[in-house]
Each structure stands twice: as structure tokens, then as C-alpha cells.
Amino acid sequence: MAELTYREAVAAGIAQEMARDPNVVFLGEDVAAAGGVFKATVGLLEQFGPRRVRDTPISEQAILGAAMGAAMTGLRPIAEIMFSDFLAVCWDIVANEIAKTRYMTAGQVTLPLVIRTANGGGSRFGAQHSQSVENWAMAVPGLKVVAPSNPADVKGLLAAAIRDDDPVVFFEHKSLYAVKGEVPDGEHIERLGTAKVLRDGRDVTVLALAAMVPKALAAAERLAAEHRIEATVIDVRSLVPLDTETILREVVKTGRVATVEENPRLCGWGAEIASIVAEECFWDLDAPIVRITTPHVPLPSADNLEDATVPTVERIVATLRQAID
Amino acid sequence: MAELTYREAVAAGIAQEMARDPNVVFLGEDVAAAGGVFKATVGLLEQFGPRRVRDTPISEQAILGAAMGAAMTGLRPIAEIMFSDFLAVCWDIVANEIAKTRYMTAGQVTLPLVIRTANGGGSRFGAQHSQSVENWAMAVPGLKVVAPSNPADVKGLLAAAIRDDDPVVFFEHKSLYAVKGEVPDGEHIERLGTAKVLRDGRDVTVLALAAMVPKALAAAERLAAEHRIEATVIDVRSLVPLDTETILREVVKTGRVATVEENPRLCGWGAEIASIVAEECFWDLDAPIVRITTPHVPLPSADNLEDATVPTVERIVATLRQAID
Amino acid sequence: MSPRTKTKATSGRNDDIGEATRLGLWRQCLEVRHLEKRAYDLFLQNLIKGTSHLSLGQEAVAAGFGVAMRKDDWSFCTYRGHAHTLVRGASMTGVLGELMGRECGLLGGKGGSMHLTSVEHGAMGSYAIIGAHLPIAIGAAWSAQYRGTDQVAVCFFGDGTTNIGAFHEALNMATVWTLPVVFVCENNLYMEYTPIGEVTAVEHPAADRAGAYGLPGIIVDGNDPDAVFRAAREALAKARAGEGPSLIEAKTYRHSGHSRADPGKYRPDEEVKAWLARDPIPMYRKRLLDFGVKEAVLDAIDAETRAAVDAATEAAKASPEPALAVIERDVWADGGASWRN
Amino acid sequence: MSPRTKTKATSGRNDDIGEATRLGLWRQCLEVRHLEKRAYDLFLQNLIKGTSHLSLGQEAVAAGFGVAMRKDDWSFCTYRGHAHTLVRGASMTGVLGELMGRECGLLGGKGGSMHLTSVEHGAMGSYAIIGAHLPIAIGAAWSAQYRGTDQVAVCFFGDGTTNIGAFHEALNMATVWTLPVVFVCENNLYMEYTPIGEVTAVEHPAADRAGAYGLPGIIVDGNDPDAVFRAAREALAKARAGEGPSLIEAKTYRHSGHSRADPGKYRPDEEVKAWLARDPIPMYRKRLLDFGVKEAVLDAIDAETRAAVDAATEAAKASPEPALAVIERDVWADGGASWRN
Ligand SMILES: Cc1ncc(C[n+]2csc(CCOP(=O)(O)OP(=O)(O)O)c2C)c(N)n1
Ligand SMILES: Cc1ncc(C[n+]2csc(CCOP(=O)(O)OP(=O)(O)O)c2C)c(N)n1
Ligand SMILES: [Mg+2]
Ligand SMILES: [Mg+2]
């Protein structure tokens, strides 16, 4: 096991797959010579050369269009959209072209490509560089959606996404790039569509994603230490496919469920899971389903405002205490 | 009362407001000389002239950018995006600029504008011209979202949207354009953010939107006639603001709730409502919450495929029967 | 910026094009013409639902490229893409079947008129949202360049498309990466109902912008199969030689309305009349006769293509509706549609 | 396409610009210079979080327009927008306060460095997603045209922005509608870390594209306040006269990295050195002295602007954090944030 940062795990995952498969190529703005604005792709240009690792103009539609056209003709491109907020400038290519083309062509076209993007808040960048838009991607049929919470998952899930024959939107969380963690040596690959139970408790099942995972875990520790509430914590990891098997199994065990979402409230991923639980585990629930989300507002930039807007450990603790009382 | 088609009600709503307020202007592709590709704006050019009713290039970002810039400097623009699928090509202007600017500027900027767009399936146009993307807009803080089901609401809600000081995305349903209905004479205006109870029943509360409203009503009639099941049917009308008061009140009365959604399953508007109900009416529910949606696939184009993909009266009837048994 | 016009005079039967190639152009023009007319008839008979956008009058553009392209080249086109799909070799039955929503359709009834695709023929899709396929085409070109094949991607679009952002992004990146791609703007003077001149800052919507991407402005007579063929041949050779993209503006005119329901009444009568007088099919027929090609040869090809359209119509009519099971197929590469376990 | 260069030789103290205006330019350059330096210091002191993008080295562009614009004109700028916001008259305390996330910030701490806005000064916003504000600026111009005022919208953006789709859409529509808008491309040779020349099909990313929108290509020396002022004055007059948009490319250079954390190491030493030698502030100072302006006059303005920055710094530091209640305010025009009843 080596200790890597989350950002190093990105480069490691890409490098693992580029070394393995010459059809894997990588493009984006400032990704090659500069190693990415988050320094998550440092070294790839040096290792794989300018033919495979390419800087582009500021042309997100061209970036994703190029990725799509290359994928449909035999390559396995990885495209970086620098901030997930910028998915909006190329949303047509994502939602209308990449997501739908296999279906519309009755399977004639296969699109093995990955869109990597830096998601989420915590950097005081303001409302146009801090969004959590994993729910935008989840809402579009034809996209797989992954959001890792730790370096090992970054490498393993990114590798899996690259090998997958379907388009995957891979949400890296900005505020986690500096986080360190153990990453298995040698080839490391995880399975898409699998959630992970990180903590076992009898009182409530807490579902979290990406940067909300460490917060949910911290809250669970506090609830146990201070309030004798034992929470199961699940890292959802993949929104599409969704590991309902694991989620529903754990919800049934505790009879209580809460989601911790960084996306703004309305139509967040937690709403979808809540609706599944409310339909399929209705008789197993002992209490209302609780959603802890960023309120339905754009993200403000000042330190204190941003910190208080995204779910905090304190808010998770307080909400769960109240829900369980 | 005059009988108007849904498409005539669009023109009537716009005309009412343009006649009233010289700051209301209207722009879009083929909207002026041609009266719109759905003929929903026929006559406006003749009535208000080319200064106020303007054809544009195929430049959706420029259309909505122009609307935003005009709104922030004193006009009240109405912009047409021909098909709601095309919101994807200008999603940055919608989701990152129009939705966020008031908040980011702490209220310095006011954006009284309306984005009208033709939404939904039923026309055999295929996956890129048939989407129901009201949930995309609902997911973005800062947008109001309206989707009328009948001519009177088209006129009244469109007028209200134009008078509203916030940006409103106004989803007209393609398959309803030819539908006729009574529209009050004279000035007609409805209140945004209000749902409407269309039918009263004791067994289940059915929530529907736009083209799903007539289907839900037809299903309710069948359930009553054939299965002695009495459904309350609510036309949700407005997703943001959401009339939770009416919705939750009716849900509590019947103890059972179902949503009928044309948007594909994941993160649809029904998921959000289901999560609200599951949190706030948990103890009042007698049965699992049911969602009847388009499955999570792009929309196919062949007659029989498209008809079977979007929720049908038969599917609504069958699902509700099963849910109530 | 003065676009250079590429309509060199043709010299005769055995010039740089030659009779065999010309008969190929003639055949493709007729295939498109007869199939599109049939599509219109089927629409009037209510056997084609949804929408459809015909290339009647614009046949020469598709044919010129169809003949000039290599089998392993790739084409990308729009909702107005029956022609471009056919000329690559896709089956007429597949095309008509798709328009009619039948199981035999190229897409099994899942795509419809606006999305015709036949990957086995290099027809890489018809795209219904303006502009998107220009960036996608550069991706295919990049793939050819990367893998060192000398395939070329050809991307067809309309005049109205030159005003959308994706056009700009694709053209710029194509030049910067020296990609083997040919952009073909079919300037038929109209968007849906609005004249392109009313919404465009320059006279020639594509050619006058070529300079903004370091490219020469090229205009061809889009109603002359020879002119299109020559421009195509040159641009394809340039791309294959690794010399990068081309942008060609082909001036042409659609005979019918924008889409199925449109009678096209917004167009001045004289304009329509003038362009009908330049109908590519009788013009080309006359040229071939002038070159000494036997009338019987031309008529035989005409009869063959008509018969092929008739046969395809019958085959498509006989094909059943798609099975409902396909609704939940082929979202994913595993053939399925499930988003959960 | 040969862009015409607009740097006419300046003639002297009382020429078409005159001393009073020049002192205004001098003052605005210094205000920007000192404020940006202070922003950098505060960042090093960890009093400014998030990111920030300085205009050090590019002051002359903001100043040239700031002085030429009328109070009721509108400006639209980017994340690199402290300069453009200041020159419209926004308060230094408001700018620094916003960078520091304080209650006194122009946006009360809700927007941050990349979104400075002061509607009361016609500073209609800083936009952080490349390209978006070009279409928005045409909307303001449309509004002026519609209401028959002779206000002009001025839109500032970088060289890298010329490759995104929104640029193309906005430029085309501005010409088609003859809108009173001036597009100002500050070509500082780099996007974030990538040289613009490596990703652009033409040499002058804005000027070489002007022809695609029916506009003349205009290049000015963006380090010369007089040159920028003259170009601005001419373009504003053209717009006010109802003669439509202009596109101006101002060649300049940023002295620091792209944003707070970037040391700018990707730039060749000689290049940096050459541009530092053309630092607009000492160059302009020298010109003013050559024209016979007294050193004391220049120094007094320098001292005043430094003092203003110092005072603003203290005021901003003294301002409290925003109240948490503002989180749920001002989503809607009613002042609130509720999405349900
Ligand atoms: C982004 C987008 N905007 C609008 C439309 C609607 N639309 C379909 S075809 C068309 C006109 C296209 O004109 P042109 O590019 O000249 O092609 P033509 O139809 O003449 O072949 C329009 C506006 C669309 N499909 N996509
Ligand atoms: C759509 C979009 N893509 C990428 C970015 C990230 N980004 C921010 S600034 C920048 C470089 C912009 O370069 P330029 O336009 O030359 O402006 P400059 O920073 O040099 O003033 C990039 C790529 C963005 N903000 N928006
Ligand atoms: Mg056209
Ligand atoms: Mg730059």
C-alpha cells in the first residue's frame, strides 16, 4: 500500500489505464503541460507524450465532441471539464449526444469515454465554481455517474470507468484533492455500481457521497460518543448504476435513513433514493426519511457563509439526533 | 369565456402582457414572421411590430444572453427556446447566469424574464426533440418552473410569469398545443406557485403535470367506473415555487400518494415530492409512495414505442390498482 | 475575405471525372430524389409520422461527396440526412423502415427520421440539435489521425448552423489540431422559415468565416454534382495528406418546405422558380447527354433506382412494428437499461 | 485579413486627449495598480481566501475605457474584473471587502472576487464562466437600443475567450442587430497556463476574426492608456451613433500568474522581461513628464491612490463577516429564498 493524495490517485488511475491500453487518450484545458489546474494530471504528458495527452482551446463543446467522436471510432478518451459547473456550456454534448446516441442507434454506437470534472464547494470560489451537479448527470438516462470519496476509490473507480464501455461522468471533489489515503499497490480496479458500508450501526443508515462521506463519518463518531446513537454510514460512490441492493438492505436493518447531500435540495440524488426507499421499504421504516442537503440556493463565497451552507458535521449531528428522538 | 387552443392561449397571454407593458419584448428563432414553429406566436409580429417581436439567428446562448442583459437593464423579455431539449445548448446561461446572478450580487440585479419552451413527447420526434426536462430546471436554485396543462392556465400562468420579477422557465407541452379549452375573457392572470385540485377522491392522491394531467384524470375516471377507486387528482402546475400546502393537505386526506411524471425516472420532480411526503407526512401514509414515470431511457421514436414509454392511462390505472390492493 | 469559387468548367466525357464516375453521381442523385419523393408520399399517406426533412433539390451535394468518399471514411449529418445516409450505401429499406417506425428500420424504430445512422457504412449518425455534430466529427478525425489511418471525417450542415457556438469551436480546434475533416455547409438560403441573410453578419455564412479559422473560403455550386465532386476530391485529398481541414460552402436550394408540414410559403415565387430551373437532376442529365452518354443508359439507371425505391417501400410496409421489449434495451453496452441492481 | 493597428502617435499635452483626461487615465491606472498589489498582499496574509485574478500589467485597458465611458454606460467583465469594476467608480472598500468575504463587500460576501458587480456604477457584473457575458452584454445593448437611450455596453474578455462558442454567437448577433456594444479582447498571450497561440487557428485571436462578423480588425497597444482611450472613444462614438458594434483587440500582458497560486513559470524569462520593460505605469509616467506635466502632480495622485487603498484596506478589515441570515436571502426578487409555501 502506498499513501497517495486524492489528486495523485487521479493521475495514477489514468496512468494505469494509459499504460495498459494504447487507445486511451486524454484531453482538456491546461491538462498536459501544466498538469491540470488542480495538479491532478501532473506527469501524464511526460509519461505518455503529447500525442496522447493534449491541451485544448477553451472550447468545452469541442472537447466533449472530440471525445465522443473518438470514442465512436475506436478510442477510449478521457476528457477533463475543469469545473463541473462548466458542464453547462457543453450540456448538449453530454445530455443530448453522448447519453442518447447508443440508444437512438439501437446499439450501433458504443461510447467508452470518461468525463472527469472537479465538483463541489469549500474553496470560496463562489456560485459558478463550486456547484455539486452530480444530480444533473444522474437525471439523464445513458450516463453512468461516479463520485469517489477517497484516493483508493479514485484510482479504482477511475480505472473501472475508463474500462467501462459506457460513458461515465466522474465527479472528483475539489475539497478532497489534498486528502491522503492508502491506495493498493499494483493494478487497482474497483467495480462500478457498488456502494460501500463504511460503518455499522443499529439506529440509522446514513447515505453520503464524495466530500459528505468524511463528514457523515465524523458525525457518526460524534453521535456514538456523545449521544449513544449508532449510525451505519454508506458511501454511495456510484449514482448510476445505483447499488440499491446494499442501500435497501442496510436501510431495512436500521429502519431509519438519512441522506447527506451537497447538491442543492430540489431533485438531488437523495430525493431519488428517498423515493425508492419510500416505495420499496415503506413497511420497514420506523421514522420519516430525512434529507440533509445544501439549501436550495446558489453557493455564497465568504468563508463563513460557504461553510454554513453546505451540510456541516454539526448540522448532520443535530438533524440525526432530532430525527431519532 | 372564449374557447382557445393551448397554442392560441400562448399568443393571447403574451399579447395581453405586451399590450399592457411596453417593456415586454419577445425574441426567438422563427417566432416573428413565421409565428413560431408550433404556430404558438402567430399574430404577435403583426400586432406589436418588429421592434418588439424579433427573429434571431440559431444562437440559443445569444438569445438567452440577450434576454438576461435586457432584463437586467429594465426590459421584461420573453425568450423562446424552440424545443426544451435545446436548453442544453444554452444551459450555462440558464443555470449559471440567469439563475445565480441575483443571489451572487446580493440582490443588485433583478431578472424579470421568461423562457418559454416546448417540452415533452408524443410527436414521434425522437430522443432529441421529445424530452421532459422540467426536472432539470427544478434542480437549479434561482429558477421558477411552471408547466401548464390547459389553455386557461397557459394564458393565466404565462401572464403571471411575465409580470413576475424573477426568471421563470415556462414549459409548454407539445402534445397539448392543439387541445381546446375555455379561457376567461378579458385580463386573465393566475398565481404562480399554486397547485390545483381537479378531482376529489378518498382513496389516493395523484399528482400530475402538463400532459400527464389529462391522463391522470382519465385514469381516475376509469378507476372510479371500473374499480370503485376514488382518486384525488392534483395538477401541480408549478414546480418552483411548489405548493406543498395543497399537496400535503390532500395527501394526508387520502393517506396514499402517486406521482405521474413524464420526465425519466431518476431525480424527476416526483422524487422530490416523494421525499417531502416521506419526511413530513410519514405518519399519515397508509401505503408506499408510488411513482409512475417514463422509464430511465431516452425516448424512442416509433409510434408504438413512444406511446408505451411515456406513462399511459392503462399503466396509471394498473399501477394504482395494484398499489391500493 | 473573398471566397474563391470552385466551379471550374467541365470539359467533357473523359476529363478528370470521367463517364463511370459521372454515372455514379447520376445514380446517387436519382436514388436520393426518388427516395425523398417516396418519403413525401408516405407522409401524405400517414405512413410516416413525426417529422422529416427532405433533400429534394440538394441531391448533388450528398452525391458529390458520396462518390468522392472512400468506403472507410466517416460521414456526419443532420436531421436532413436521408440523402447523406443513403449515398454511403445504407439500405433504402432501412431508411424508409426507420421513417415509418418499423422493425426493419436502420435503428429498429428507436431513432426516427432525424437520426439515421449506419455505422457499417461509415454513416456515423444524423444529429438533430444544431451544431453538435461538428465537434463530434472532429473527434472521429482525431481518431483517424491518432491511429495513423488516412480516413477522413466529412460533416454536413446547413447555413443556419454557422451561427451557433459549436460551429466556431469545432472549426478552430480542427485547424489547431490539423485534423482530417471536411466541413460542408449546404447553404440553401434558409433556416427553418427565416432567410439566412437576415440573421447573419456576412454574406456567405460559411465561406466568409473560413478566414477566422485560417482556412480559405470555398464556394461551390451545390446543384452541380461535378463541381461538388471536384471540391470534395480536393478536400479529401488534402485531409488524407495530413494537411488539415477544409470548409466548403455549397450553394443550393430545397424544393420543398423545411420539414413535412411546411409548404415553404415564405419564399418569393421568383426565387423558387429560378432555383427550380436549376434543378440538379435535369441539369445533370442534360450535361451527360451533351457529353454523349446514351439516353438509354441514363434512363436505365433512373428505372433501376425507382424500382429499388418501390421494393424498399414494400419491404418496409411489410415489416412489423418494433417489439416493445426494445424500449428497455441498448441504453448500455451490455444491451440493457438498468440503472440499479 | 489584415487588422489595422490603432496606435497613432500621440502629439502632446494639449492634443486630442489633453492633460486633464490624461491625469484621469494616470489616476485610474494607479488605483488599479495599488489595489491589485494590495489584493496580492492580503492574499499572502491569508486575508483573501478563494481565488483572485489580478490585472497587474493590464491596467491601461481598464483605465482607457474607464475614462472614455459615460457614467450611464454599462460594463461587463470577467473574473479578472477588479480593474474594470474599480474604474467605473465602485468603492475600493467594497472591492477589497468582497475579496475578503466581509459584510462591506460589494456583494455582501455572497459573490467573491470573481463576481464583482456595482449596478449603481454601471458595472453590470463579473462573470466567471468563459464567454457567457458576451451574449449578456448584447442584451444590455439591445435594451439601450430599444429604449432609445444612447447608452453603450462594453464587454471585456481575454484572448482565450475567443475560442468558445458564446463569443461567436454574441458577435454575430451584435452585428445583425446593429447593437451599441464594444467588445474588448485583452490579449495577454495566455489562457491560464497555455499560450493562446498553441490553441488558436489565427494569429490575432480577436482581430483576425472580426471579418467573420462584418467588422474591421482593430488592434491597439493595451499597455498605452492613450491608445486604448482613443480606440475606446471611437468605438463608443460609433455605437452611440447607432452604427453598431466594434471588436477591439488590446495587446497586453499580465505581470503575475493567472490566479492567486500561480507563479507563472510557464512563461519564458525574456518574454516576461520584455513586457515588464513595457510596464504601462512607468511608460505613461514618462510620457506625461515628457509632455511637461509636473512630477509633483503625478506623485500627488500616486500618493492619493495609495492612501485610498490603505484606507479601504483598514475599512474592509474592520468590517465583520456577513451575517449567516443572508444565506437564505435574495434568491428571489421578494428578498427570500423559499421554494415552497
Ligand atoms: C440548437 C438548435 N436550435 C434550433 C433547432 C431547430 N431547428 C431545426 S432545423 C433548423 C434550421 C436549420 O437551418 P440550416 O442549418 O440552414 O439547415 P437546413 O434545415 O436548411 O438544412 C432549426 C432552427 C435545433 N434543431 N437545434
Ligand atoms: C467555460 C469555461 N472554461 C474554462 C474556464 C477556466 N478558466 C478560467 S480563466 C481561463 C483562462 C481564460 O483565458 P483568457 O480568456 O485569455 O483570459 P485571461 O485569464 O488571460 O484574462 C480558464 C480556462 C472557465 N472559467 N470557463
Ligand atoms: Mg438552410
Ligand atoms: Mg489571456
Coordinates of C-alpha atoms and ligand atoms in Angstrom, one line a residue, chain B residues 29-30 58 60 82 86 89 129, chain C residues 79-80 128-130 158-161 164 188 190-192 254 258, ligand 1:
Chain B
E29 CA -36.0 31.6 -33.7
D30 CA -38.7 31.9 -36.3
I58 CA -29.8 29.9 -34.4
E60 CA -29.5 30.0 -28.2
M82 CA -37.9 26.2 -29.6
F86 CA -32.2 22.8 -26.7
V89 CA -27.1 24.3 -25.7
H129 CA -36.9 16.6 -29.6
Chain C
Y79 CA -31.9 15.7 -39.3
R80 CA -31.9 16.5 -43.1
A128 CA -31.0 16.8 -34.7
I129 CA -29.6 19.5 -32.5
I130 CA -28.0 22.2 -34.5
G158 CA -26.8 23.9 -43.1
D159 CA -26.3 27.7 -43.4
G160 CA -28.2 28.4 -40.2
T161 CA -25.7 26.2 -38.3
I164 CA -24.2 28.6 -33.4
N188 CA -30.0 26.6 -49.0
Y190 CA -33.0 29.5 -45.2
M191 CA -33.0 28.2 -41.7
E192 CA -36.5 26.9 -41.0
R254 CA -34.5 22.9 -51.1
H258 CA -38.2 22.9 -44.2
Ligands
LIG1 C1 -29.8 24.1 -31.2 C2 -31.0 24.0 -32.1 N1 -31.7 25.1 -32.3 C3 -32.8 25.1 -33.1 C4 -33.2 23.9 -33.7 C5 -34.4 23.9 -34.6 N2 -34.1 23.8 -36.0 C6 -34.1 22.6 -36.6 S1 -33.6 22.8 -38.2 C7 -33.4 24.4 -38.0 C8 -32.9 25.3 -39.2 C9 -31.6 24.9 -39.6 O1 -31.2 25.6 -40.7 P1 -29.9 25.2 -41.5 O2 -28.7 25.0 -40.6 O3 -29.8 26.2 -42.6 O4 -30.2 23.7 -42.1 P2 -31.4 23.3 -43.2 O5 -32.6 22.9 -42.4 O6 -31.6 24.5 -44.1 O7 -30.8 22.2 -43.9 C10 -33.7 24.9 -36.8 C11 -33.6 26.3 -36.3 C12 -32.4 22.8 -33.5 N3 -32.7 21.6 -34.0 N4 -31.3 22.9 -32.7

